[in-house]
Amino acid sequence: MRGLYSSKAEIRHKVFTEIAKMAFEDSPLSKIEDLPYEIVPGEIGKYYDNIFLERAIVGERLRATMGLPIRKMSEHAPLSEGIDASAIDEKYYDPPLINIIKFACHACPHNKVFITDACQGCIEHPCIEVCPKDAIHMENGRSVIDQEKCIKCGKCLKACPYSAIIKQERPCVKACGMNAIGSDEYGRADIDYDKCVSCGMCLVSCPFSAIVDKSQIYQTVLALKSDTPIYAAIAPSFIHQFGSKATPELVRAGLKALGFEDMIEVAIGADLCAIQEAEDFLTNVPSKQKWMGTSCCPAWSVMAKKTLPEYADYISMSLTPMVLTARVIKKEHPDCKVVFIGPCAAKKLEASRRSVRSEVDFVLTFEETMGLFEAKGINVEKLEPEQSVQQSSSYGKGFAASGGVAKAVVKVIQEMAPEREIHTVNAEGLAECKKMLMLAKAGKYDGYLLEGMACPGGCIGGAGVLKDVRRARVHLEHDMERSEKTSPDESEYIQYLDLITSEE
């Protein structure tokens, strides 16, 4: 759960911080063998009441944070196996990005309906009466469900006057909008990578910290220590992620203290993306296609193309804000490297595409970036603030929240073609995005602009955020109000648009 500093969050943060320290302090790579004992000291387990299990789980998380694959339980290998090949500053993410540590998985019950101790054994027993499969009967004055007969329809849940019946779903399965998670032969979670779009929602939903994504923390630090200028391209959802008082000016100071040359708002790329998508919409809808989907969320766009491959061309071909911003930075600073810092797990794979690798060199989440700050002992809130970084429009910043992309595109269309009436629909969470796509296929959204966001709340609810979604939205709206520009077409970077999009 985002915004809650739980034991699970503590494990993640310790792992990120220790890997960053290894890189900053030039520790030998063999140091990784000692880290499980430093992160989980002593003889008594803190999280699982089994210190050996805790250290084993931490070990696999350390490997993933180095960008290494998870080891199989049935094979013996040192924790540091393969680390030499990964400890370089040109390392890209190797699929799969999202991994399950099998021995950490609790093999949670999936889609099970059962009766709790709250059952009163009432004489009306509506649960029995409404069950279409006669799966419920009375034993010793209590209702009992025959799991062999139960079809999990949920009618008994609604009928019980005491709310004594519950339906238990595996958290990772419930969170996955792609139905990509099943079970292996031992009942543990298993990912179907043909369906997975790496949104990371399973990762944040697993309460046992059994699901982990790979990272480029170590490689980023190596780059920061090199002579190459490194620029941070930071997503608009970063507001207050690094502390309740961490203004954009303080975050900029913090990133410079880490060794970054400067911080650039990805919202400037969002402005350019809104302009591109507005042009795409006016050119293609309805003359060439019935509707158009936005492009900025990689998990949504990949899901749309997997779900409705015959409509793949209906998703805008516009470059994402991350890529557009990176191209602007590299036009102004040709010999630099770019680190995208954001809320998103799927951006890691987007940056690994061959067409994007030359633009975005590293991708870190806000959570991983906090590990860098902690490794260097940097408290962002106590720094001297840098100058204002209000480079984008308020609509560009609004890309961070659900509905914001569509609003920005419509704003530009209204400037380009005031007479054109635009209808929009948006969905957040991949399950809802799928429903939106099915309705579009059925002709319900002809002429519409469809905005899809894989994460609940939009980017502010991404897998790598540190703050609660509701609070993040409030802080985002306040930052939008600070912007000196309103519409994306006021951007000073429009001069780059034709130049950087002609490179495709």
Coordinates of C-alpha atoms in Angstrom, one line a residue, residues 273-493:
C273 CA 3.1 15.1 -26.5
A274 CA -0.3 16.9 -26.1
I275 CA 0.5 18.9 -29.3
Q276 CA 1.4 15.8 -31.2
E277 CA -1.6 13.9 -30.1
A278 CA -3.9 16.8 -30.9
E279 CA -2.5 16.8 -34.4
D280 CA -2.9 13.0 -34.7
F281 CA -6.5 13.3 -33.6
L282 CA -7.4 16.1 -36.0
T283 CA -5.7 14.3 -38.9
N284 CA -7.1 10.8 -38.2
V285 CA -10.4 10.9 -36.4
P286 CA -12.9 10.2 -37.9
S287 CA -11.5 10.2 -41.5
K288 CA -9.0 7.3 -41.0
Q289 CA -10.0 5.7 -37.7
K290 CA -13.1 5.6 -35.5
W291 CA -11.3 6.7 -32.3
M292 CA -7.9 7.4 -30.9
G293 CA -6.1 6.2 -27.8
T294 CA -3.5 8.2 -25.9
S295 CA 0.1 7.0 -26.0
C296 CA 1.9 8.2 -22.8
C297 CA 1.2 5.2 -20.5
P298 CA 3.3 2.3 -21.9
A299 CA 1.4 -0.4 -19.9
W300 CA -1.9 0.8 -21.3
S301 CA -0.7 1.1 -24.9
V302 CA 0.9 -2.4 -24.8
M303 CA -2.3 -3.8 -23.2
A304 CA -4.4 -2.1 -25.9
K305 CA -2.3 -3.6 -28.7
K306 CA -2.3 -7.1 -27.1
T307 CA -6.0 -7.0 -26.4
L308 CA -7.2 -5.5 -29.7
P309 CA -4.3 -6.1 -32.2
E310 CA -6.5 -5.2 -35.1
Y311 CA -6.9 -1.7 -33.6
A312 CA -3.2 -1.2 -32.8
D313 CA -3.0 1.7 -35.2
Y314 CA -5.7 3.5 -33.2
I315 CA -3.3 4.2 -30.4
S316 CA -1.5 7.5 -31.0
M317 CA 2.0 7.1 -32.5
S318 CA 3.1 10.2 -30.6
L319 CA 6.3 9.8 -28.6
T320 CA 5.8 9.6 -24.9
P321 CA 6.7 12.6 -22.6
M322 CA 9.7 10.7 -21.3
V323 CA 11.2 10.2 -24.8
L324 CA 10.3 13.7 -26.0
T325 CA 12.0 15.2 -22.9
A326 CA 15.0 13.1 -23.3
R327 CA 15.4 14.1 -26.9
V328 CA 15.1 17.8 -25.9
I329 CA 17.8 17.3 -23.3
K330 CA 20.1 15.6 -25.7
K331 CA 19.6 18.2 -28.4
E332 CA 20.8 20.8 -25.9
H333 CA 23.5 18.6 -24.3
P334 CA 24.6 16.1 -27.0
D335 CA 27.2 14.3 -24.9
C336 CA 25.1 13.8 -21.8
K337 CA 23.1 10.8 -20.4
V338 CA 19.5 11.0 -19.2
V339 CA 18.0 9.3 -16.1
F340 CA 14.2 9.2 -16.1
I341 CA 12.9 9.4 -12.6
G342 CA 9.2 8.6 -12.2
P343 CA 6.5 6.5 -10.6
C344 CA 6.4 3.8 -13.3
A345 CA 7.7 0.2 -13.5
A346 CA 6.6 -0.1 -17.2
K347 CA 8.8 2.8 -18.2
K348 CA 11.8 0.6 -17.4
L349 CA 10.9 -1.7 -20.3
E350 CA 9.9 1.2 -22.6
A351 CA 13.4 2.6 -22.1
S352 CA 14.9 -0.8 -23.0
R353 CA 13.3 -0.7 -26.5
R354 CA 15.9 -0.3 -29.2
S355 CA 14.2 2.8 -30.5
V356 CA 14.4 4.4 -27.1
R357 CA 17.8 3.2 -25.7
S358 CA 19.7 6.1 -27.3
E359 CA 17.4 8.6 -25.6
V360 CA 16.9 7.3 -22.1
D361 CA 19.9 5.8 -20.5
F362 CA 18.5 4.8 -17.1
V363 CA 15.1 4.6 -15.4
L364 CA 14.6 4.9 -11.6
T365 CA 11.4 5.0 -9.6
F366 CA 10.8 7.6 -6.9
E367 CA 11.3 4.9 -4.3
E368 CA 14.6 3.9 -5.8
T369 CA 15.7 7.5 -6.0
M370 CA 15.0 7.9 -2.3
G371 CA 17.5 5.0 -1.8
L372 CA 20.1 7.2 -3.5
F373 CA 19.3 10.1 -1.2
E374 CA 19.5 7.9 1.9
A375 CA 22.8 6.3 0.7
K376 CA 24.4 9.7 0.5
G377 CA 22.8 11.0 3.7
I378 CA 20.9 13.7 1.8
N379 CA 17.8 15.1 3.5
V380 CA 16.1 17.0 0.7
E381 CA 14.0 19.1 3.0
K382 CA 17.0 20.6 4.7
L383 CA 18.9 21.8 1.6
E384 CA 19.1 25.3 0.2
P385 CA 16.5 25.4 -2.6
E386 CA 17.6 25.9 -6.2
Q387 CA 15.9 28.4 -8.5
S388 CA 12.4 27.7 -9.7
V389 CA 11.9 25.0 -12.3
Q390 CA 8.5 26.0 -13.7
Q391 CA 9.3 25.1 -17.3
S392 CA 6.0 23.5 -18.4
S393 CA 2.3 24.4 -18.6
S394 CA -0.2 23.5 -15.9
Y395 CA -1.9 21.1 -18.4
G396 CA 1.5 19.4 -19.0
K397 CA 1.9 18.8 -15.3
G398 CA -1.7 17.4 -15.3
F399 CA -0.5 14.4 -17.3
A400 CA 0.3 12.8 -13.9
A401 CA -3.3 12.3 -12.8
S402 CA -6.1 10.3 -14.5
G403 CA -8.0 12.4 -16.9
G404 CA -5.1 14.9 -17.3
V405 CA -3.8 13.7 -20.6
A406 CA -7.2 14.0 -22.3
K407 CA -7.7 17.4 -20.9
A408 CA -4.4 18.6 -22.2
V409 CA -5.0 17.2 -25.7
V410 CA -8.5 18.8 -25.8
K411 CA -7.0 22.1 -24.7
V412 CA -4.6 22.1 -27.7
I413 CA -7.4 21.0 -30.1
Q414 CA -9.5 23.8 -29.0
E415 CA -6.7 26.2 -29.9
M416 CA -6.1 24.5 -33.3
A417 CA -9.7 24.0 -34.3
P418 CA -12.1 26.0 -32.1
E419 CA -15.1 24.8 -34.0
R420 CA -14.4 21.1 -33.3
E421 CA -16.3 19.4 -30.5
I422 CA -14.3 16.7 -28.8
H423 CA -15.6 13.9 -26.7
T424 CA -13.3 12.0 -24.3
V425 CA -13.5 9.1 -22.0
N426 CA -10.8 7.9 -19.6
A427 CA -10.2 4.8 -17.5
E428 CA -7.7 4.0 -14.8
G429 CA -6.5 0.5 -13.9
L430 CA -6.1 -2.0 -16.7
A431 CA -9.3 -3.9 -15.9
E432 CA -11.3 -0.7 -16.5
C433 CA -9.1 0.1 -19.5
K434 CA -10.1 -3.2 -21.0
K435 CA -13.8 -2.5 -20.5
M436 CA -13.3 0.9 -22.2
L437 CA -11.6 -0.8 -25.2
M438 CA -14.4 -3.3 -25.6
L439 CA -17.0 -0.5 -25.6
A440 CA -14.9 1.3 -28.2
K441 CA -14.7 -1.8 -30.3
A442 CA -18.5 -2.1 -30.1
G443 CA -18.8 1.4 -31.5
K444 CA -19.8 3.2 -28.3
Y445 CA -16.9 5.7 -28.5
D446 CA -16.8 6.5 -32.2
G447 CA -15.2 9.9 -32.6
Y448 CA -13.8 9.9 -29.1
L449 CA -10.3 10.4 -27.6
L450 CA -9.6 7.5 -25.2
E451 CA -7.3 8.0 -22.3
G452 CA -5.9 4.9 -20.6
M453 CA -3.9 4.8 -17.4
A454 CA -2.7 1.5 -16.1
C455 CA -2.5 2.6 -12.4
P456 CA -5.4 3.6 -10.2
G457 CA -5.4 7.4 -10.0
G458 CA -3.0 7.7 -13.0
C459 CA 0.8 8.1 -12.7
I460 CA 0.4 9.4 -9.1
G461 CA -0.6 5.9 -8.2
G462 CA 2.2 4.1 -10.0
A463 CA 4.2 1.1 -8.6
G464 CA 7.2 3.3 -7.6
V465 CA 5.6 6.1 -5.7
L466 CA 6.1 6.9 -2.1
K467 CA 2.9 8.8 -1.2
D468 CA -0.8 8.1 -0.9
V469 CA -2.6 8.8 -4.2
R470 CA -5.2 11.2 -2.7
R471 CA -2.5 13.4 -1.1
A472 CA -0.4 13.2 -4.2
R473 CA -3.3 14.6 -6.3
V474 CA -3.8 17.5 -3.9
H475 CA -0.1 18.4 -4.1
L476 CA -0.1 18.0 -7.9
E477 CA -3.0 20.4 -8.2
H478 CA -1.2 23.0 -6.1
D479 CA 1.9 22.7 -8.3
M480 CA -0.3 23.1 -11.4
E481 CA -1.5 26.4 -10.0
R482 CA 2.1 27.6 -9.7
S483 CA 2.8 27.1 -13.4
E484 CA 3.4 30.3 -15.3
K485 CA 2.1 28.7 -18.5
T486 CA -1.4 27.3 -18.9
S487 CA -1.7 25.7 -22.3
P488 CA 0.8 23.2 -23.8
D489 CA 1.0 25.4 -27.0
E490 CA 2.7 28.1 -24.9
S491 CA 5.8 25.9 -24.5
E492 CA 9.1 27.3 -25.4
Y493 CA 10.2 23.9 -26.5

